[in-house]
Amino acid sequence: MVVPPTPENLERAAQIIRSGGLVAFPTETVYGLGANALDARAAARIFEAKQRPSFDPLIVHVADRGMLQKVVREIPAVAEQLMERFWPGPLTLVLPKSEQVPGIVTSGLPTVAVRMPAHPVAQALIRQAGVPVAAPSANPFGYLSPTRAEHVLRTLGERVDLILDGGRTEFGVESTIVLLAEKPTVLRYGAVALEELEKVLGALELQVGEREKPLVPGQLPQHYAPHTPIRIAPPEDIPPLLRKRVGYLAFQEVPKGFKVVKVLSPTGSLLEAAAHLFEALHQLDRLGLEAIYAEPIPEVGLGRAIMDRLRRASSAPAG
């Protein structure tokens, strides 16, 4: 059931979380599929609903420092710096987990990925539930992330006890993930650009490549994929006869000859392009196309996150 985030519906959703159920809710990145992060059986329902492999850990969402202290064993000084600058917001920190966090949430790892979302509906839900909320993206495992409630309804349907409709999400790509080990390390590109992190911490280690056994979500080689085959190529590389049978995901300008074209940002804004990425792919995926071709995006700022998602979604090597 899809409902607006009224006070009554938020309390209903919080009760579902407290009782071990599943609630899909908006964050500033994408919609999350939430359950009580301290309840192993509730967390297991997330894996079941998404058909997610148990080796892929979840992100835990908190509303305040008190909740954070329930799920992590320690908070190093570098974490304090990042929290001061980016929380609440689309940055996930990987920290040593507390004994209160069930092993299923972290896939048996000694660390937990945690963030404090900025979206008012997410904040209200977590506060009213009174528990940290484990929430991956609210979609079948490996499929396109949802940026609207209707995406959740169409792909997960009755597997979710309640869907809170907060409209389209702001950033449209998932959070950036940073491992706070001896040297801070970026594990996933996301809605906080690398350049913004470097303003706070200086140069960072990068481990954003593929992992068969991920440390955090979004590291598997094939992910974020539509059902329609997707390939990355500039329009000039695609023959005219093929253009008539395929869709094209363009960055800024509309190329000629394609069956259908979706433009991510007519103004060339990477922020706007990221916000529209998954929504445009959802639309193209429903058209029964032979294939979707995507234009390469400049790999600066949020362009890194966009290209990361496109490469993992692609059924062929980039470009």
PDB file of N, CA and C in Angstrom, residues 27-29 86-92 115-118 170-171 173-177 188 190-193:
ATOM      1  N   THR A  27      14.466   8.656   0.906  1.00  0.00           N
ATOM      2  CA  THR A  27      15.605   9.376   1.450  1.00  0.00           C
ATOM      3  C   THR A  27      16.002  10.407   0.398  1.00  0.00           C
ATOM      4  N   GLU A  28      17.009  11.192   0.689  1.00  0.00           N
ATOM      5  CA  GLU A  28      17.462  12.175  -0.299  1.00  0.00           C
ATOM      6  C   GLU A  28      18.184  11.515  -1.470  1.00  0.00           C
ATOM      7  N   THR A  29      18.573  10.235  -1.338  1.00  0.00           N
ATOM      8  CA  THR A  29      19.275   9.539  -2.418  1.00  0.00           C
ATOM      9  C   THR A  29      18.290   8.731  -3.260  1.00  0.00           C
ATOM     10  N   PHE A  86      29.012  16.591   6.683  1.00  0.00           N
ATOM     11  CA  PHE A  86      28.084  15.974   5.723  1.00  0.00           C
ATOM     12  C   PHE A  86      26.838  15.347   6.331  1.00  0.00           C
ATOM     13  N   TRP A  87      26.729  15.254   7.631  1.00  0.00           N
ATOM     14  CA  TRP A  87      25.532  14.679   8.247  1.00  0.00           C
ATOM     15  C   TRP A  87      24.636  15.767   8.815  1.00  0.00           C
ATOM     16  N   PRO A  88      23.322  15.604   8.738  1.00  0.00           N
ATOM     17  CA  PRO A  88      22.648  14.557   7.967  1.00  0.00           C
ATOM     18  C   PRO A  88      22.838  14.757   6.467  1.00  0.00           C
ATOM     19  N   GLY A  89      22.956  13.673   5.741  1.00  0.00           N
ATOM     20  CA  GLY A  89      23.161  13.767   4.301  1.00  0.00           C
ATOM     21  C   GLY A  89      23.609  12.467   3.689  1.00  0.00           C
ATOM     22  N   PRO A  90      23.939  12.492   2.384  1.00  0.00           N
ATOM     23  CA  PRO A  90      24.160  11.256   1.621  1.00  0.00           C
ATOM     24  C   PRO A  90      25.583  10.703   1.706  1.00  0.00           C
ATOM     25  N   LEU A  91      26.115  10.609   2.923  1.00  0.00           N
ATOM     26  CA  LEU A  91      27.427  10.018   3.148  1.00  0.00           C
ATOM     27  C   LEU A  91      27.302   8.884   4.145  1.00  0.00           C
ATOM     28  N   THR A  92      27.779   7.695   3.749  1.00  0.00           N
ATOM     29  CA  THR A  92      27.784   6.524   4.618  1.00  0.00           C
ATOM     30  C   THR A  92      29.206   6.273   5.109  1.00  0.00           C
ATOM     31  N   ARG A 115      24.657   5.700   8.161  1.00  0.00           N
ATOM     32  CA  ARG A 115      24.511   7.105   7.784  1.00  0.00           C
ATOM     33  C   ARG A 115      23.293   7.708   8.458  1.00  0.00           C
ATOM     34  N   MET A 116      23.254   9.047   8.457  1.00  0.00           N
ATOM     35  CA  MET A 116      22.131   9.803   8.994  1.00  0.00           C
ATOM     36  C   MET A 116      21.474  10.539   7.835  1.00  0.00           C
ATOM     37  N   PRO A 117      20.327  10.063   7.352  1.00  0.00           N
ATOM     38  CA  PRO A 117      19.701  10.684   6.184  1.00  0.00           C
ATOM     39  C   PRO A 117      19.165  12.076   6.484  1.00  0.00           C
ATOM     40  N   ALA A 118      19.117  12.897   5.441  1.00  0.00           N
ATOM     41  CA  ALA A 118      18.640  14.270   5.594  1.00  0.00           C
ATOM     42  C   ALA A 118      17.160  14.422   5.264  1.00  0.00           C
ATOM     43  N   GLU A 170      15.823  13.541  -4.190  1.00  0.00           N
ATOM     44  CA  GLU A 170      16.590  14.721  -4.591  1.00  0.00           C
ATOM     45  C   GLU A 170      17.817  14.378  -5.431  1.00  0.00           C
ATOM     46  N   PHE A 171      18.666  13.473  -4.940  1.00  0.00           N
ATOM     47  CA  PHE A 171      19.946  13.216  -5.606  1.00  0.00           C
ATOM     48  C   PHE A 171      19.840  12.141  -6.684  1.00  0.00           C
ATOM     49  N   VAL A 173      20.942   9.184  -6.919  1.00  0.00           N
ATOM     50  CA  VAL A 173      21.942   8.111  -6.825  1.00  0.00           C
ATOM     51  C   VAL A 173      22.217   7.865  -5.346  1.00  0.00           C
ATOM     52  N   GLU A 174      22.786   6.702  -5.054  1.00  0.00           N
ATOM     53  CA  GLU A 174      22.966   6.290  -3.670  1.00  0.00           C
ATOM     54  C   GLU A 174      24.059   7.112  -2.980  1.00  0.00           C
ATOM     55  N   SER A 175      24.188   6.889  -1.676  1.00  0.00           N
ATOM     56  CA  SER A 175      25.171   7.618  -0.877  1.00  0.00           C
ATOM     57  C   SER A 175      26.595   7.219  -1.252  1.00  0.00           C
ATOM     58  N   THR A 176      27.505   8.139  -1.031  1.00  0.00           N
ATOM     59  CA  THR A 176      28.937   7.837  -1.096  1.00  0.00           C
ATOM     60  C   THR A 176      29.305   7.051   0.157  1.00  0.00           C
ATOM     61  N   ILE A 177      30.202   6.058   0.010  1.00  0.00           N
ATOM     62  CA  ILE A 177      30.595   5.245   1.153  1.00  0.00           C
ATOM     63  C   ILE A 177      32.097   5.384   1.399  1.00  0.00           C
ATOM     64  N   ARG A 188      32.583   3.479  -2.469  1.00  0.00           N
ATOM     65  CA  ARG A 188      31.541   3.636  -3.495  1.00  0.00           C
ATOM     66  C   ARG A 188      31.378   5.108  -3.794  1.00  0.00           C
ATOM     67  N   GLY A 190      29.191   8.254  -4.923  1.00  0.00           N
ATOM     68  CA  GLY A 190      27.776   8.522  -4.704  1.00  0.00           C
ATOM     69  C   GLY A 190      27.474  10.002  -4.698  1.00  0.00           C
ATOM     70  N   ALA A 191      26.467  10.381  -3.931  1.00  0.00           N
ATOM     71  CA  ALA A 191      25.914  11.732  -3.992  1.00  0.00           C
ATOM     72  C   ALA A 191      26.807  12.799  -3.380  1.00  0.00           C
ATOM     73  N   VAL A 192      27.791  12.418  -2.576  1.00  0.00           N
ATOM     74  CA  VAL A 192      28.810  13.372  -2.119  1.00  0.00           C
ATOM     75  C   VAL A 192      30.032  13.184  -3.014  1.00  0.00           C
ATOM     76  N   ALA A 193      30.384  14.224  -3.755  1.00  0.00           N
ATOM     77  CA  ALA A 193      31.472  14.112  -4.725  1.00  0.00           C
ATOM     78  C   ALA A 193      32.823  13.936  -4.032  1.00  0.00           C
TER      79      ALA A 193
END
